[in-house]
Coordinates of C-alpha atoms in Angstrom, one line a residue:
M1 CA 1.6 -13.4 38.4
F2 CA 4.7 -12.9 36.2
G3 CA 7.7 -11.0 37.5
I4 CA 7.1 -7.7 35.9
A5 CA 3.7 -7.5 37.4
R6 CA 5.1 -7.9 40.9
T7 CA 7.6 -5.2 40.2
A8 CA 4.9 -2.9 38.9
V9 CA 2.7 -3.4 42.0
A10 CA 5.7 -2.7 44.3
R11 CA 6.5 0.5 42.4
L12 CA 2.9 1.4 42.2
A13 CA 2.7 1.7 46.0
Q14 CA 5.1 4.6 45.8
V15 CA 3.3 6.5 43.1
R16 CA -0.3 5.5 43.7
Q17 CA -1.7 8.9 44.6
P18 CA 0.0 10.7 41.6
L19 CA -1.4 8.1 39.3
K20 CA -4.8 8.3 40.9
D21 CA -4.9 12.1 40.3
L22 CA -3.6 11.7 36.8
L23 CA -6.3 9.0 36.0
R24 CA -9.0 11.2 37.4
Q25 CA -7.8 14.1 35.3
S26 CA -7.6 11.8 32.2
T27 CA -11.2 10.7 32.3
R28 CA -13.2 12.3 29.5
S29 CA -16.7 11.9 28.2
Y30 CA -17.1 11.4 24.4
G31 CA -20.8 11.7 23.7
E32 CA -22.5 9.4 26.2
F33 CA -19.5 7.0 26.4
A34 CA -17.0 7.6 29.2
V35 CA -13.6 6.0 28.9
N36 CA -10.5 5.9 31.0
I37 CA -7.7 7.3 28.8
P38 CA -4.7 5.0 28.9
L39 CA -1.6 6.5 30.7
A40 CA 0.9 7.9 28.2
A41 CA 4.1 6.0 28.0
A42 CA 6.1 9.1 28.9
T43 CA 4.0 9.3 32.2
V44 CA 4.8 5.7 33.0
D45 CA 8.5 6.3 32.3
T46 CA 8.5 9.3 34.6
N47 CA 6.6 7.8 37.5
M48 CA 8.0 4.3 37.4
G49 CA 11.4 4.8 35.9
I50 CA 11.1 1.8 33.5
P51 CA 12.0 1.4 29.8
L52 CA 9.5 1.7 27.0
V53 CA 9.3 -2.0 26.4
G54 CA 7.3 -2.5 29.6
N55 CA 5.1 0.5 29.4
K56 CA 2.0 -1.2 27.9
I57 CA 1.6 -3.9 30.6
L58 CA 2.6 -1.5 33.4
A59 CA 0.1 1.1 32.3
S60 CA -2.6 -1.6 32.2
L61 CA -1.6 -2.8 35.7
A62 CA -1.6 0.7 37.1
I63 CA -5.1 1.4 35.7
A64 CA -6.3 -1.9 37.0
A65 CA -5.0 -1.3 40.5
I66 CA -6.6 2.1 40.7
A67 CA -9.8 1.5 38.8
G68 CA -10.5 -2.1 39.9
G69 CA -9.4 -3.6 36.6
R70 CA -11.7 -1.6 34.4
H71 CA -10.5 -1.5 30.7
M72 CA -7.5 -3.7 31.5
N73 CA -5.8 -5.6 28.6
K74 CA -5.4 -9.1 30.0
V75 CA -2.3 -11.0 29.0
N76 CA -2.1 -14.8 29.2
E77 CA 1.1 -15.8 31.0
E78 CA 1.5 -18.9 28.9
T79 CA 1.8 -16.8 25.7
A80 CA 3.8 -14.0 27.1
D81 CA 7.5 -13.3 27.5
E82 CA 9.2 -11.6 30.5
T83 CA 7.8 -8.2 29.4
G84 CA 4.2 -9.5 29.3
M85 CA 4.0 -9.1 25.6
I86 CA 2.5 -11.7 23.3
I87 CA 5.4 -12.8 21.1
K88 CA 4.1 -15.2 18.5
G89 CA 1.2 -14.1 16.3
A90 CA -0.1 -12.1 13.4
T91 CA -3.1 -9.9 12.5
Y92 CA -4.1 -10.3 8.9
I93 CA -5.6 -7.1 7.5
W94 CA -7.3 -6.5 4.1
V95 CA -9.5 -4.1 2.2
D96 CA -13.0 -5.5 2.0
G97 CA -15.5 -5.4 -0.9
T98 CA -16.5 -1.8 -0.2
G99 CA -13.1 -0.6 -1.3
E100 CA -12.8 1.7 1.7
N101 CA -13.2 -0.4 4.8
L102 CA -10.7 -2.7 6.5
R103 CA -11.1 -6.2 8.0
E104 CA -8.8 -8.1 10.3
K105 CA -8.4 -11.3 12.2
T106 CA -5.7 -12.5 14.5
R107 CA -4.0 -15.9 14.9
T108 CA -1.3 -17.4 17.2
L109 CA 1.8 -18.8 15.4
E110 CA 4.2 -21.5 16.7
N111 CA 7.2 -19.6 15.3
D112 CA 8.0 -16.2 13.9
P113 CA 7.6 -16.8 10.1
G114 CA 10.0 -14.1 9.2
A115 CA 9.6 -13.4 5.5
P116 CA 6.0 -12.7 4.3
E117 CA 6.0 -15.8 2.1
N118 CA 6.4 -18.0 5.1
Y119 CA 3.1 -17.0 6.8
P120 CA 0.5 -19.8 6.9
R121 CA -2.7 -19.9 4.9
W122 CA -5.9 -18.9 6.6
S123 CA -9.6 -18.4 5.6
F124 CA -12.3 -15.9 6.1
D125 CA -16.0 -15.7 5.2
G126 CA -16.1 -13.6 2.1
S127 CA -19.9 -13.6 2.1
S128 CA -19.7 -11.3 5.1
T129 CA -17.2 -8.9 3.7
Y130 CA -18.9 -8.1 0.4
Q131 CA -16.3 -10.1 -1.5
A132 CA -18.1 -13.4 -2.1
L133 CA -18.1 -14.2 -5.8
K134 CA -21.5 -15.2 -7.3
G135 CA -22.0 -17.6 -10.2
E136 CA -20.9 -21.1 -11.0
D137 CA -17.8 -22.8 -12.3
S138 CA -18.9 -26.3 -12.9
D139 CA -15.5 -27.5 -14.0
M140 CA -13.9 -26.6 -10.6
I141 CA -16.3 -26.1 -7.8
L142 CA -19.6 -27.2 -6.4
K143 CA -22.3 -24.7 -5.6
V144 CA -22.5 -24.7 -1.8
G145 CA -23.0 -22.5 1.2
P146 CA -20.8 -19.7 2.5
I147 CA -18.1 -18.6 0.1
Q148 CA -14.7 -18.3 1.8
H149 CA -11.4 -16.7 1.0
I150 CA -8.0 -18.2 1.7
C151 CA -5.4 -16.0 3.2
E152 CA -2.4 -17.2 1.1
P153 CA 0.8 -15.4 2.2
S154 CA 2.9 -16.2 -0.9
T155 CA 4.5 -13.8 -3.3
N156 CA 4.7 -16.6 -5.9
E157 CA 1.2 -16.8 -7.4
K158 CA 2.0 -19.9 -9.4
N159 CA 2.3 -21.9 -6.2
I160 CA -1.1 -21.1 -4.8
R161 CA -3.5 -23.2 -6.9
L162 CA -5.9 -25.0 -4.7
P163 CA -7.9 -28.3 -5.3
L164 CA -11.2 -26.4 -5.3
E165 CA -13.2 -29.4 -6.6
L166 CA -12.1 -31.4 -3.5
L167 CA -12.8 -28.6 -1.0
N168 CA -16.3 -28.0 -2.3
I169 CA -16.1 -24.3 -1.7
L170 CA -15.0 -21.3 -3.6
R171 CA -11.7 -20.0 -2.2
T172 CA -9.9 -16.8 -3.1
P173 CA -6.2 -16.4 -2.2
L174 CA -5.2 -13.4 -0.2
E175 CA -1.4 -12.8 0.0
P176 CA 0.5 -10.4 2.2
A177 CA 1.9 -7.1 0.8
A178 CA 3.7 -5.8 3.8
V179 CA 4.5 -6.7 7.4
Y180 CA 4.7 -4.2 10.4
P181 CA 5.4 -4.4 14.1
D182 CA 2.2 -4.5 16.1
P183 CA 1.8 -1.7 18.7
F184 CA -1.2 -3.3 20.3
F185 CA 0.2 -6.8 21.2
G186 CA 3.8 -5.7 21.1
G187 CA 6.6 -8.3 21.2
N188 CA 7.1 -10.1 17.9
H189 CA 3.5 -9.9 17.0
K190 CA 3.0 -8.6 13.4
L191 CA 0.4 -6.7 11.4
V192 CA 0.2 -8.3 8.0
L193 CA -1.3 -6.2 5.2
C194 CA -2.8 -8.5 2.6
K195 CA -4.1 -8.2 -1.0
V196 CA -7.1 -10.2 -2.1
L197 CA -7.1 -12.4 -5.3
D198 CA -10.0 -14.1 -7.0
P199 CA -10.3 -17.9 -7.4
H200 CA -8.2 -17.6 -10.6
E201 CA -5.5 -15.9 -8.7
K202 CA -6.2 -12.5 -10.3
P203 CA -6.7 -9.3 -8.3
A204 CA -10.1 -9.0 -6.7
K205 CA -12.3 -6.1 -7.7
T206 CA -11.2 -3.8 -4.9
N207 CA -7.6 -4.9 -5.0
H208 CA -6.0 -2.0 -6.8
R209 CA -2.5 -2.7 -5.5
A210 CA -1.6 -4.9 -8.5
K211 CA -2.1 -2.2 -11.1
C212 CA -0.4 0.3 -8.9
K213 CA 2.6 -2.0 -8.6
E214 CA 2.8 -2.4 -12.3
V215 CA 3.0 1.4 -12.8
M216 CA 5.5 1.9 -10.0
D217 CA 7.8 -0.8 -11.5
K218 CA 7.7 1.0 -14.9
I219 CA 8.6 4.4 -13.4
D220 CA 11.0 3.1 -10.8
H221 CA 14.0 4.7 -12.6
T222 CA 12.5 8.2 -11.9
N223 CA 12.8 7.6 -8.2
P224 CA 9.2 8.6 -7.4
W225 CA 8.4 10.0 -3.9
F226 CA 5.0 10.4 -2.5
G227 CA 3.5 12.0 0.6
M228 CA -0.2 12.0 1.6
E229 CA -2.1 14.3 4.0
Q230 CA -5.0 12.3 5.5
E231 CA -7.9 14.3 6.9
Y232 CA -10.7 12.6 8.9
L233 CA -13.5 13.4 11.4
F234 CA -14.2 11.9 14.8
L235 CA -17.8 10.8 15.6
D236 CA -19.2 9.7 18.9
R237 CA -21.2 6.5 19.4
D238 CA -24.3 8.3 18.1
G239 CA -22.6 9.2 14.8
H240 CA -22.4 12.8 15.9
P241 CA -19.2 14.8 15.3
L242 CA -17.1 14.7 18.4
G243 CA -17.4 17.9 20.4
W244 CA -20.4 19.2 18.6
P245 CA -23.5 20.1 20.6
K246 CA -26.3 17.6 20.4
F247 CA -28.7 20.3 19.3
G248 CA -27.5 23.0 17.0
F249 CA -24.0 23.7 15.7
P250 CA -20.6 24.8 17.1
K251 CA -19.3 28.3 16.6
P252 CA -18.3 29.0 13.0
Q253 CA -15.0 27.9 11.5
G254 CA -12.0 30.0 12.5
P255 CA -10.8 29.0 16.0
Y256 CA -10.3 25.2 15.4
Y257 CA -7.3 24.9 13.0
C258 CA -4.1 24.0 14.9
A259 CA -5.8 25.2 18.0
V260 CA -5.4 24.5 21.8
G261 CA -8.1 24.6 24.4
G262 CA -11.0 22.4 25.6
D263 CA -13.6 24.5 23.8
R264 CA -12.1 24.0 20.4
I265 CA -10.1 20.8 20.4
F266 CA -11.8 17.4 20.6
G267 CA -10.0 14.0 20.6
R268 CA -6.3 15.1 21.0
E269 CA -5.6 12.0 23.2
I270 CA -6.7 9.8 20.4
V271 CA -4.6 11.6 17.8
N272 CA -1.5 11.5 20.0
T273 CA -2.0 7.7 20.7
H274 CA -2.3 7.1 16.9
Y275 CA 0.8 9.1 16.3
R276 CA 2.8 6.9 18.8
A277 CA 1.3 3.7 17.4
S278 CA 2.3 4.7 13.9
I279 CA 5.9 5.4 15.0
Y280 CA 6.0 2.0 16.8
A281 CA 4.8 0.3 13.6
G282 CA 7.6 1.9 11.6
L283 CA 5.3 4.1 9.5
A284 CA 6.7 7.4 8.0
I285 CA 4.3 9.6 9.8
F286 CA 5.8 13.1 10.1
G287 CA 3.0 15.4 11.4
I288 CA -0.4 15.8 13.0
N289 CA -2.7 18.8 13.5
S290 CA -6.3 19.7 14.1
E291 CA -8.2 20.9 11.1
V292 CA -10.6 23.7 10.2
T293 CA -13.8 21.8 11.2
P294 CA -14.2 21.0 14.9
G295 CA -13.5 17.3 15.6
Q296 CA -11.6 17.1 12.3
W297 CA -7.9 16.2 12.3
E298 CA -5.1 15.4 9.8
Y299 CA -1.9 13.4 9.8
Q300 CA 0.9 13.5 7.2
L301 CA 2.5 10.4 5.9
G302 CA 5.7 10.1 3.8
Q303 CA 8.0 10.5 2.1
C304 CA 7.4 7.0 0.7
R305 CA 8.8 5.5 -2.5
G306 CA 6.5 4.0 -5.0
I307 CA 4.1 1.3 -3.8
E308 CA 5.1 1.8 -0.2
M309 CA 2.9 4.9 -0.1
G310 CA -0.3 2.9 -0.6
D311 CA 0.8 0.2 1.8
Q312 CA 1.6 2.6 4.6
M313 CA -1.6 4.7 4.1
W314 CA -3.8 1.7 4.5
M315 CA -1.9 0.5 7.6
S316 CA -2.1 4.0 9.1
R317 CA -5.9 4.0 8.7
Y318 CA -6.1 0.6 10.3
L319 CA -4.1 1.9 13.3
L320 CA -6.4 4.9 13.6
H321 CA -9.5 2.8 13.7
R322 CA -8.1 0.5 16.3
V323 CA -6.9 3.3 18.5
A324 CA -10.3 5.1 18.2
E325 CA -12.0 1.9 19.3
Q326 CA -10.3 2.1 22.7
F327 CA -11.8 5.5 23.3
G328 CA -15.3 4.6 22.2
V329 CA -15.0 6.9 19.1
T330 CA -15.6 6.3 15.4
V331 CA -13.5 7.6 12.6
T332 CA -15.2 8.6 9.3
F333 CA -13.1 9.2 6.2
H334 CA -16.2 10.4 4.2
P335 CA -15.2 13.7 2.5
K336 CA -18.4 15.5 3.3
P337 CA -20.8 13.8 5.9
A338 CA -24.3 15.2 5.6
I339 CA -24.0 17.1 8.9
T340 CA -21.0 19.1 7.6
R341 CA -22.5 20.0 4.2
G342 CA -23.2 23.6 5.4
N343 CA -20.5 26.1 5.9
W344 CA -17.8 23.5 7.0
N345 CA -14.7 22.3 5.3
G346 CA -14.8 18.8 4.0
A347 CA -12.0 16.2 4.2
G348 CA -9.4 15.3 1.6
C349 CA -6.3 13.3 1.2
H350 CA -3.9 15.6 -0.7
C351 CA -1.1 13.8 -2.4
N352 CA 2.4 15.2 -2.9
F353 CA 4.5 13.8 -5.8
S354 CA 8.0 14.3 -7.1
T355 CA 10.6 12.6 -9.3
E356 CA 14.3 12.9 -9.1
E357 CA 14.2 15.4 -12.0
M358 CA 11.6 17.5 -10.2
R359 CA 13.7 17.6 -7.0
G360 CA 16.9 18.5 -8.9
E361 CA 18.2 22.0 -10.0
G362 CA 15.7 23.6 -12.4
G363 CA 13.1 20.9 -11.6
I364 CA 10.3 23.5 -11.8
A365 CA 10.3 22.9 -15.6
A366 CA 9.4 19.3 -15.1
I367 CA 6.8 20.2 -12.5
E368 CA 5.1 22.7 -14.8
A369 CA 5.3 20.3 -17.7
A370 CA 3.2 17.9 -15.6
M371 CA 0.3 20.3 -15.4
P372 CA -1.2 19.8 -18.9
K373 CA -0.8 16.0 -18.5
L374 CA -2.8 16.1 -15.3
E375 CA -5.4 18.3 -16.9
A376 CA -5.8 15.8 -19.8
T377 CA -6.7 13.0 -17.3
H378 CA -8.8 15.2 -15.0
K379 CA -12.1 13.4 -15.5
E380 CA -10.5 10.0 -15.1
C381 CA -8.7 11.2 -11.9
I382 CA -11.9 12.4 -10.4
R383 CA -13.5 9.0 -11.0
V384 CA -10.9 7.0 -9.2
Y385 CA -10.2 9.6 -6.4
D386 CA -13.0 8.2 -4.3
P387 CA -14.4 4.6 -4.1
H388 CA -17.7 5.6 -5.6
D389 CA -16.6 6.9 -9.0
G390 CA -16.4 10.5 -7.8
E391 CA -19.8 10.8 -6.2
D392 CA -18.5 11.3 -2.7
N393 CA -16.0 13.9 -3.8
K394 CA -18.7 15.8 -5.7
H395 CA -20.0 17.1 -2.3
R396 CA -16.5 18.3 -1.4
L397 CA -15.1 19.8 -4.6
T398 CA -17.4 22.8 -4.9
G399 CA -14.8 25.6 -5.3
K400 CA -15.5 26.6 -1.7
H401 CA -13.9 25.7 1.6
E402 CA -10.3 25.5 0.1
T403 CA -11.3 23.2 -2.7
S404 CA -11.2 23.3 -6.5
S405 CA -13.9 22.7 -9.1
Y406 CA -15.1 19.2 -9.6
D407 CA -15.5 19.7 -13.3
H408 CA -12.5 21.9 -14.3
F409 CA -8.8 21.5 -13.7
S410 CA -6.6 24.3 -12.4
W411 CA -3.2 24.9 -10.9
G412 CA -1.3 27.7 -9.2
V413 CA 1.4 28.7 -6.8
A414 CA 0.2 28.7 -3.1
N415 CA -3.4 28.4 -4.3
R416 CA -5.5 26.1 -2.1
A417 CA -8.5 26.6 -4.4
A418 CA -6.7 24.9 -7.3
S419 CA -6.7 21.3 -8.3
V420 CA -3.0 21.1 -8.0
R421 CA -0.9 23.5 -5.9
L422 CA 2.7 24.4 -6.1
P423 CA 3.9 25.4 -2.6
R424 CA 5.5 28.9 -2.6
G425 CA 8.8 27.4 -1.4
V426 CA 8.9 25.2 -4.5
A427 CA 8.3 28.2 -6.8
Q428 CA 11.0 30.1 -5.0
A429 CA 13.6 27.3 -5.1
K430 CA 12.6 26.3 -8.6
K431 CA 12.5 22.7 -7.7
G432 CA 10.6 20.3 -5.4
Y433 CA 7.2 18.7 -5.7
L434 CA 3.5 19.2 -6.6
E435 CA 0.4 18.8 -4.4
D436 CA -2.7 17.2 -6.0
R437 CA -5.5 18.5 -3.8
R438 CA -8.3 16.6 -5.5
P439 CA -8.2 13.1 -3.8
S440 CA -11.0 12.4 -1.4
S441 CA -10.3 11.5 2.2
N442 CA -11.7 8.0 1.6
C443 CA -9.7 7.5 -1.6
D444 CA -7.8 4.3 -2.3
P445 CA -4.1 5.4 -2.1
Y446 CA -3.1 2.8 -4.7
Q447 CA -5.5 4.4 -7.1
V448 CA -4.4 7.9 -6.4
T449 CA -0.6 7.3 -6.6
R450 CA -1.1 5.1 -9.7
M451 CA -3.1 7.8 -11.5
I452 CA -0.7 10.6 -10.7
A453 CA 2.3 8.6 -11.8
E454 CA 0.7 7.2 -14.9
S455 CA -0.7 10.6 -16.0
I456 CA 2.6 12.4 -15.7
L457 CA 5.1 9.7 -16.8
L458 CA 3.4 7.1 -18.9
R459 CA 0.7 8.9 -20.9

């Protein structure tokens, strides 16, 4: 056993009972699935007096010693440094063919590649991710079995042409867009957000990053800032909202927003863990809170400049899914699941936007000038604000439950029933930002940020 494990066991003898009590208190039942909630890093700091770098492995060892190894994350000594963290590897992450779900796979690397363009090629089975292209190209490929995609981490698309006729398979390059520290493996392990390209090195159908990047490059001189407010709902293993009774419904809306208490808050441990993971990964997360519907939460991300907003939002969703896995809970980003289509608030992904002119003195004029431009593209915005051409959002944008009309554009100061809201503080300061409240919670952030910027600055 590596050195830090021996140290942890020695220290554990002194704090065994407090940790036992804490673990007992930290056991919750989500639906029918009981899990041991991992010890918070701050708790490990307090009880063991060790720095943050060793918290993950020590917390795992503490739980293992108390609970007989249940739910322990095992670390191979041969691939770990003195902290017990895996130090050479990368998890490749991409948006699949649904346009709203994420896929990932992990590999070990001999060395830290450093720059994104240095990451090695890899393949995945596109026929299992709704991204396999159908049809024939007799000049380049042979019609064979499973269609695969190549993970091609290169920012130079001219250098990724592949000898398809020799490989006898259809391969689609996938290149990295951004790299982040990995809060799950730790060490020098990285999370690599990728974008999918087709066999001709063009953006795949659900790769909206390319168009977004084009727009952001054109408006870069305006210094565009974005922030997004991601709402979501926790579900148990049965697909039932977390904390809801199995038969019937919870008490009506009112006591759940920004609440405290076991009868109105469900999943706080998951939310807090996601918050810590996001900070570790270097994301610009700046807030979390429970929402109006029980089991519903929100986090705020930003400010981010240009294309960075879409990159960080996709990565933050990935982290949330991964954290929820560890608690036996599912995250749904659907704006209005069937069970919440009664008198319950749906879920959105409000997008805040500003330019340097809007943030400057007298910027309110530029903000107000943007309203007729957003109104002119309202129908187009609605189509791209969810991955199903607006059909998901139709259930949410009813004019009720703090939403605007699906069919008609509106704006107002401090009006949460408007399509676009100007916060009261912005109106008073006569400068700041606007909040587009129309995007669905399952929107593609590249589509949303592109459409807002294009409508206001390029149309």
